[in-house]
Amino acid sequence: MATTAAGDRYLTLDTVRGVAVLGILLLNIIAFSMPAPAYMNPAAYGGAQGADLAVWLGNFILFDSKMRGLFSFLFGASTLLVIDRATAKGESPGRVHYARMIWLLVFGLLHLWLVWWGDILSNYALMGMIAFFFRGARIKTLLIVGCILLGVQFLVASSLVLVSGMAQAMPDSPEWREAALALERGFGQPPQQWLAEDVALHRDGWWSLTTEQFRETSFAPIAGVFQYGWETLAYMLFGMAAFRNGMLAGRWERRRYWRWVAIGFGIGIAAYGTLALWIIGSGFEMTRVIAGTMVLTVPLRPLMIMGWASLIILLLRPGGLLTSRLAAAGRMAFTNYLATSLICTFIFYGWGLGWYGELSRAEVYLVVFGVWALILLWSKPWLERFAYGPLEWLWRSLARGRPQTMAGGVLVKA
């Protein structure tokens, strides 16, 4: 196939990215459909028994933060790919990269303030600006720096456990009481009155919700750099290393991929399963939820992310129906990610159908499967006619300072 304006494509990168953009919704659907603490603590809202508990358990062990991490891996790999192509064309890699990141930040802020509070694009843009300085680093350096960043993330997350413990030890202190309330609304089981107010707000009109959302999240991108940016950047660097050594490009021997599947899932499932039983045994007590989901999982996630990436690459079939659909979804990940937010906020928020807080944890997955079907059905036909997804085209055109051609036809490398 001939190369066009869209440039060469790597089937492995597109397919892994496609799985990641679909997989992220497995977790984000909880944040779309019910109060924020339900994301980490099923006892807070949505159900923590029977099918609801089973859904939480499956997500926690297999998908929670792994899909986001996989997406971050791909972001790092794609960053190198863009830089390499710009260099090969005689363009300034710095200008191309930072133009992309600045416009991604703009999209992310609009998404955060006008659509949904769970945006990750703004954090990706900010950490991507830092990742550029590692474009020429050796694979060993990328891995070492990434591990150091994960160490910092572990310490930052551990501070939440310390704050939780101090707040419980000094309940009469106004400062610690306020800290406890903040943690409770993220990881604990808030009072019914607070939950009812949150549900009422999200079922209200767009203006009242957006005004409150902007008040709550106006400085969230800056806070996010210090709260979880370390881990995001670490995953980007790991993704760069995985692209440089051929892993994400599909160049490893199959037995090497199978080895990582065995390592990632073997260690990860056993460890996550143990943590899940520890959390459940406490009745989803807040400190255990924080420790079990935010702290002790930090060294485990990269192993499972590598396991997932390896498994997807092993299972993809060039020319296969599902592979081609997933690859198309991955090529349009930016469009599909933002379209998912618009669809889900329409379904759950008051400016749309207003289903917020109505469905149980298990029931919301009917929405997930519907959104997946839409993404898989529309991405491939669109890309058979056009070189980019609609928002990919807009992003590229803004970053390049001129409208890009939408002619179709892309060279795909297996």
XYZ file of C-alpha atoms in Angstrom:
414
model
C 0.000 0.000 0.000
C 1.209 3.499 -0.731
C 2.284 5.924 1.924
C 0.121 9.042 2.228
C -0.050 12.158 4.343
C -1.007 10.110 7.344
C 2.396 8.467 7.273
C 3.477 4.910 8.005
C 1.487 3.015 10.638
C 2.538 0.218 12.964
C -0.231 -2.354 13.331
C 1.016 -3.349 16.782
C 0.929 0.227 18.105
C -2.520 0.919 16.673
C -3.993 -2.353 17.937
C -2.594 -2.046 21.468
C -3.810 1.562 21.563
C -7.234 0.439 20.375
C -7.531 -2.077 23.206
C -6.355 0.562 25.674
C -8.895 3.197 24.605
C -11.676 0.632 24.928
C -10.317 -0.724 28.191
C -10.090 2.692 29.844
C -13.889 2.911 29.695
C -14.141 -0.166 31.928
C -12.980 2.053 34.786
C -14.072 5.493 33.626
C -17.685 4.372 33.329
C -17.903 4.373 37.140
C -16.689 7.975 37.280
C -19.179 8.962 34.584
C -22.159 7.266 36.190
C -21.899 7.689 39.960
C -20.212 9.730 42.745
C -16.411 9.915 42.627
C -15.562 7.704 45.646
C -17.308 4.767 43.934
C -14.361 4.617 41.506
C -12.038 3.382 44.263
C -14.513 2.136 46.847
C -17.534 0.068 45.744
C -19.017 0.315 49.232
C -19.421 4.059 48.673
C -21.977 3.700 45.871
C -23.136 1.324 43.160
C -23.095 -1.910 45.131
C -20.435 -4.067 46.796
C -22.130 -7.454 46.848
C -22.913 -10.213 44.378
C -22.471 -9.239 40.727
C -21.426 -5.705 41.703
C -18.600 -7.015 43.886
C -17.558 -9.460 41.156
C -17.328 -6.591 38.660
C -15.178 -4.539 41.050
C -12.948 -7.545 41.723
C -12.436 -8.329 38.037
C -11.690 -4.723 37.196
C -9.317 -4.263 40.114
C -7.300 -7.358 39.311
C -7.200 -7.150 35.515
C -7.888 -3.613 34.303
C -7.665 -0.894 36.972
C -4.816 1.484 36.000
C -3.442 -1.130 33.594
C -5.386 0.279 30.633
C -4.426 3.846 31.529
C -0.829 2.692 31.893
C -1.007 0.917 28.544
C -2.275 4.124 26.981
C 0.662 5.989 28.573
C 3.105 3.411 27.185
C 1.681 4.033 23.724
C 1.847 7.792 24.222
C 5.574 7.527 24.921
C 6.144 5.307 21.895
C 4.099 7.620 19.648
C 6.065 10.607 20.913
C 9.285 9.006 19.691
C 7.650 8.085 16.393
C 6.553 11.695 15.767
C 10.003 13.011 16.716
C 11.766 10.503 14.452
C 9.530 11.348 11.500
C 9.994 15.078 11.989
C 13.767 14.607 12.081
C 13.696 12.439 8.948
C 11.765 15.179 7.110
C 14.252 17.851 8.138
C 11.716 19.534 10.438
C 12.414 20.795 13.916
C 11.394 17.930 16.255
C 11.068 20.350 19.162
C 8.721 22.665 17.296
C 6.583 19.778 16.045
C 6.416 18.112 19.451
C 5.670 21.191 21.542
C 3.059 22.448 19.104
C 1.306 19.106 19.515
C 1.581 19.197 23.307
C 0.348 22.799 23.605
C -2.751 22.048 21.546
C -3.287 18.787 23.416
C -3.233 20.796 26.635
C -5.858 23.148 25.203
C -8.091 20.208 24.263
C -7.517 18.657 27.665
C -8.458 21.809 29.571
C -11.623 22.274 27.515
C -12.501 18.647 28.143
C -11.785 18.986 31.871
C -13.669 22.231 32.457
C -16.576 21.865 30.025
C -17.237 18.135 29.727
C -15.838 15.799 32.383
C -13.682 16.097 35.491
C -11.702 12.881 34.798
C -9.635 14.227 31.881
C -6.177 12.705 31.336
C -5.180 14.689 28.227
C -3.963 17.739 30.143
C -1.681 15.570 32.279
C -0.389 13.770 29.180
C 0.388 17.099 27.546
C 2.307 18.419 30.554
C 4.257 15.216 31.126
C 4.804 14.851 27.378
C 6.595 18.198 27.432
C 9.059 16.694 29.903
C 9.329 13.367 28.078
C 10.781 15.199 25.046
C 14.075 15.668 26.913
C 14.522 11.875 26.990
C 14.119 11.400 23.227
C 17.785 10.493 22.753
C 18.279 8.577 25.988
C 19.520 5.015 25.974
C 17.064 2.238 26.747
C 18.816 1.532 30.046
C 18.563 5.198 31.057
C 14.847 5.294 30.212
C 14.225 2.241 32.371
C 16.290 3.485 35.314
C 14.687 6.943 35.333
C 11.250 5.351 34.984
C 11.884 3.160 38.036
C 13.071 6.175 40.041
C 9.881 8.029 39.097
C 7.803 5.059 40.258
C 9.689 5.213 43.562
C 8.659 8.846 43.926
C 5.063 7.912 43.039
C 5.133 5.254 45.762
C 6.194 7.850 48.336
C 3.591 10.372 47.182
C 0.830 7.762 47.373
C 2.106 6.595 50.777
C 1.618 10.107 52.116
C -2.142 9.621 51.622
C -2.052 6.659 54.008
C -0.170 8.793 56.519
C -2.714 11.607 56.216
C -5.562 9.135 56.646
C -3.968 7.706 59.769
C -3.287 11.134 61.277
C -6.846 12.269 60.525
C -8.253 9.253 62.335
C -5.865 9.709 65.271
C -6.800 13.389 65.736
C -10.501 13.690 64.853
C -10.904 16.889 66.884
C -8.335 18.843 64.879
C -10.081 21.108 62.291
C -7.181 20.749 59.842
C -7.049 16.956 60.028
C -10.832 16.726 59.978
C -10.878 18.662 56.695
C -8.188 16.368 55.292
C -10.229 13.336 56.349
C -13.293 14.695 54.575
C -11.310 15.245 51.381
C -9.971 11.687 51.476
C -13.404 10.302 52.293
C -14.824 11.912 49.148
C -12.143 10.205 47.074
C -11.626 6.839 48.735
C -14.077 6.381 51.594
C -17.788 6.057 52.194
C -19.224 9.593 52.458
C -22.510 10.325 54.255
C -25.733 9.774 52.347
C -26.459 13.497 52.372
C -23.241 14.272 50.487
C -23.933 11.494 48.005
C -27.484 12.742 47.452
C -26.212 16.275 46.815
C -23.659 14.976 44.320
C -26.321 12.999 42.459
C -28.645 16.029 42.403
C -25.857 18.241 41.028
C -25.068 15.845 38.180
C -28.736 15.538 37.291
C -29.056 19.308 37.129
C -28.431 21.483 34.063
C -25.138 21.865 32.215
C -24.384 25.362 33.502
C -24.667 24.609 37.220
C -22.610 21.430 36.880
C -19.943 23.077 34.726
C -19.640 26.033 37.087
C -19.090 23.701 40.041
C -16.773 21.505 37.990
C -14.608 24.477 37.053
C -14.469 25.604 40.676
C -13.353 22.155 41.793
C -10.896 21.413 38.968
C -9.510 24.801 37.915
C -6.035 23.908 39.248
C -6.346 20.130 38.864
C -3.785 19.865 36.020
C -1.089 21.438 38.193
C -2.011 19.276 41.174
C -2.031 16.227 38.922
C 1.604 16.770 37.971
C 2.626 16.268 41.596
C 0.000 13.698 42.553
C 0.314 11.181 39.711
C 2.479 12.807 37.038
C 5.501 10.812 38.237
C 3.820 7.568 37.257
C 2.510 8.975 33.961
C 6.004 10.098 32.946
C 7.492 6.777 34.058
C 5.089 4.890 31.800
C 5.877 7.205 28.896
C 9.598 6.498 29.339
C 8.918 2.759 29.559
C 6.921 3.086 26.343
C 9.834 4.847 24.676
C 12.147 2.042 25.775
C 9.675 -0.610 24.579
C 9.506 1.070 21.171
C 13.272 1.473 20.876
C 13.953 -2.185 21.720
C 11.296 -3.393 19.272
C 8.771 -4.693 21.812
C 5.898 -2.362 20.900
C 6.851 -2.519 17.222
C 6.210 -6.275 17.251
C 9.829 -7.260 16.577
C 10.411 -9.607 19.511
C 10.342 -13.382 19.198
C 7.011 -14.863 20.253
C 8.524 -16.769 23.158
C 9.810 -13.508 24.605
C 6.297 -12.040 24.505
C 4.917 -15.221 26.134
C 7.523 -14.905 28.877
C 6.233 -11.421 29.710
C 2.633 -12.638 29.627
C 3.580 -15.293 32.192
C 5.526 -12.834 34.361
C 3.003 -10.010 34.183
C -0.160 -12.009 34.759
C 1.430 -14.628 36.998
C 2.756 -12.129 39.521
C 0.070 -9.505 38.954
C -3.044 -11.641 39.338
C -1.727 -13.334 42.479
C -0.671 -10.041 44.082
C -3.772 -8.086 43.096
C -5.989 -10.956 44.219
C -4.324 -10.935 47.632
C -4.743 -7.172 47.932
C -8.396 -7.440 46.903
C -9.106 -9.985 49.654
C -7.294 -7.743 52.152
C -9.444 -4.746 51.157
C -12.708 -6.711 51.099
C -11.901 -8.217 54.495
C -11.851 -4.728 56.014
C -15.291 -3.868 54.667
C -13.574 -1.409 52.279
C -12.158 0.646 55.150
C -10.692 3.856 53.707
C -7.040 3.463 54.753
C -6.906 -0.051 53.337
C -8.531 1.111 50.115
C -5.880 3.817 49.741
C -3.009 1.470 50.581
C -4.339 -1.386 48.474
C -5.268 0.585 45.365
C -2.852 3.524 45.339
C 0.344 2.435 47.117
C 1.044 -1.287 47.061
C 0.040 -1.581 43.405
C 2.666 0.890 42.155
C 5.413 -1.733 41.594
C 2.911 -4.265 40.217
C 1.266 -2.217 37.482
C 4.229 -2.078 35.047
C 4.452 -5.882 35.080
C 0.784 -6.266 34.179
C 0.988 -3.511 31.576
C 3.827 -5.395 29.893
C 1.788 -8.579 30.172
C -1.220 -6.940 28.520
C 0.850 -5.386 25.720
C 2.569 -8.719 25.041
C -0.708 -10.648 25.019
C -2.369 -8.215 22.615
C 0.601 -8.356 20.222
C 0.575 -12.167 20.348
C -3.152 -12.342 19.589
C -3.367 -9.754 16.822
C -3.874 -11.109 13.320
C -2.961 -8.843 10.389
C -6.005 -8.607 8.146
C -8.252 -10.197 10.741
C -11.684 -8.655 11.317
C -11.227 -7.865 15.022
C -7.613 -6.750 14.630
C -8.518 -4.324 11.840
C -11.387 -2.906 13.914
C -9.202 -2.488 17.007
C -6.379 -0.944 14.976
C -8.813 1.574 13.470
C -10.091 2.428 16.961
C -6.475 2.955 18.023
C -5.691 5.205 15.063
C -8.645 7.337 16.147
C -7.944 7.098 19.881
C -8.065 10.872 20.414
C -11.451 11.178 18.722
C -12.795 8.052 20.393
C -11.633 9.107 23.862
C -13.368 12.485 23.641
C -16.418 11.032 21.887
C -16.758 8.562 24.758
C -16.899 11.454 27.219
C -19.602 13.211 25.224
C -21.671 10.039 24.873
C -21.366 9.027 28.520
C -21.999 12.496 29.963
C -25.081 12.734 27.724
C -26.340 9.416 29.072
C -25.654 10.138 32.747
C -25.725 13.921 33.245
C -28.754 16.155 33.623
C -28.235 17.942 30.296
C -28.900 14.568 28.633
C -30.754 11.513 29.860
C -29.899 12.092 33.526
C -29.149 8.467 34.489
C -26.462 9.522 36.969
C -26.655 7.367 40.101
C -29.441 5.204 38.668
C -27.579 2.066 37.578
C -25.658 -0.406 39.710
C -21.970 -1.155 39.217
C -22.798 -4.214 37.121
C -25.571 -2.551 35.122
C -23.414 0.304 33.811
C -21.482 -2.186 31.696
C -24.417 -2.427 29.336
C -23.504 1.160 28.432
C -19.836 0.190 28.066
C -20.637 -2.579 25.593
C -22.839 -0.203 23.607
C -20.095 2.428 23.367
C -17.556 -0.238 22.393
C -19.836 -1.367 19.593
C -20.151 2.190 18.275
C -16.378 2.727 18.328
C -15.644 -0.553 16.566
C -18.383 -0.004 14.005
C -17.574 3.557 12.996
C -13.763 3.838 13.190
C -12.882 1.480 10.327
C -15.384 2.852 7.759
C -14.268 6.393 8.567
C -10.605 5.540 8.016
C -11.398 3.776 4.769
C -12.390 7.203 3.436
C -10.151 9.563 5.410
C -6.547 9.571 6.577
C -7.341 10.774 10.109
C -10.110 10.760 12.641
C -11.915 14.134 12.782
C -10.238 15.329 15.990
C -6.857 13.873 14.949
C -7.165 15.995 11.815
C -8.053 19.099 13.831
C -5.209 18.517 16.299
C -2.690 17.939 13.518
C -3.905 20.951 11.525
C -3.686 23.287 14.539
C -0.244 21.978 15.489
C 1.012 22.349 11.917
C -0.593 25.750 11.447
C -2.403 24.744 8.260
C -5.224 22.379 7.235
C -3.992 18.843 6.586
C -5.144 16.691 3.719
C -7.823 14.147 4.597
C -7.051 11.816 1.681
C -7.172 8.160 2.725
C -4.771 5.256 2.290
C -2.147 4.463 4.943
C 0.850 2.173 4.920
C 0.564 -0.257 7.832
C 3.571 -2.155 9.161
C 2.783 -5.510 10.753
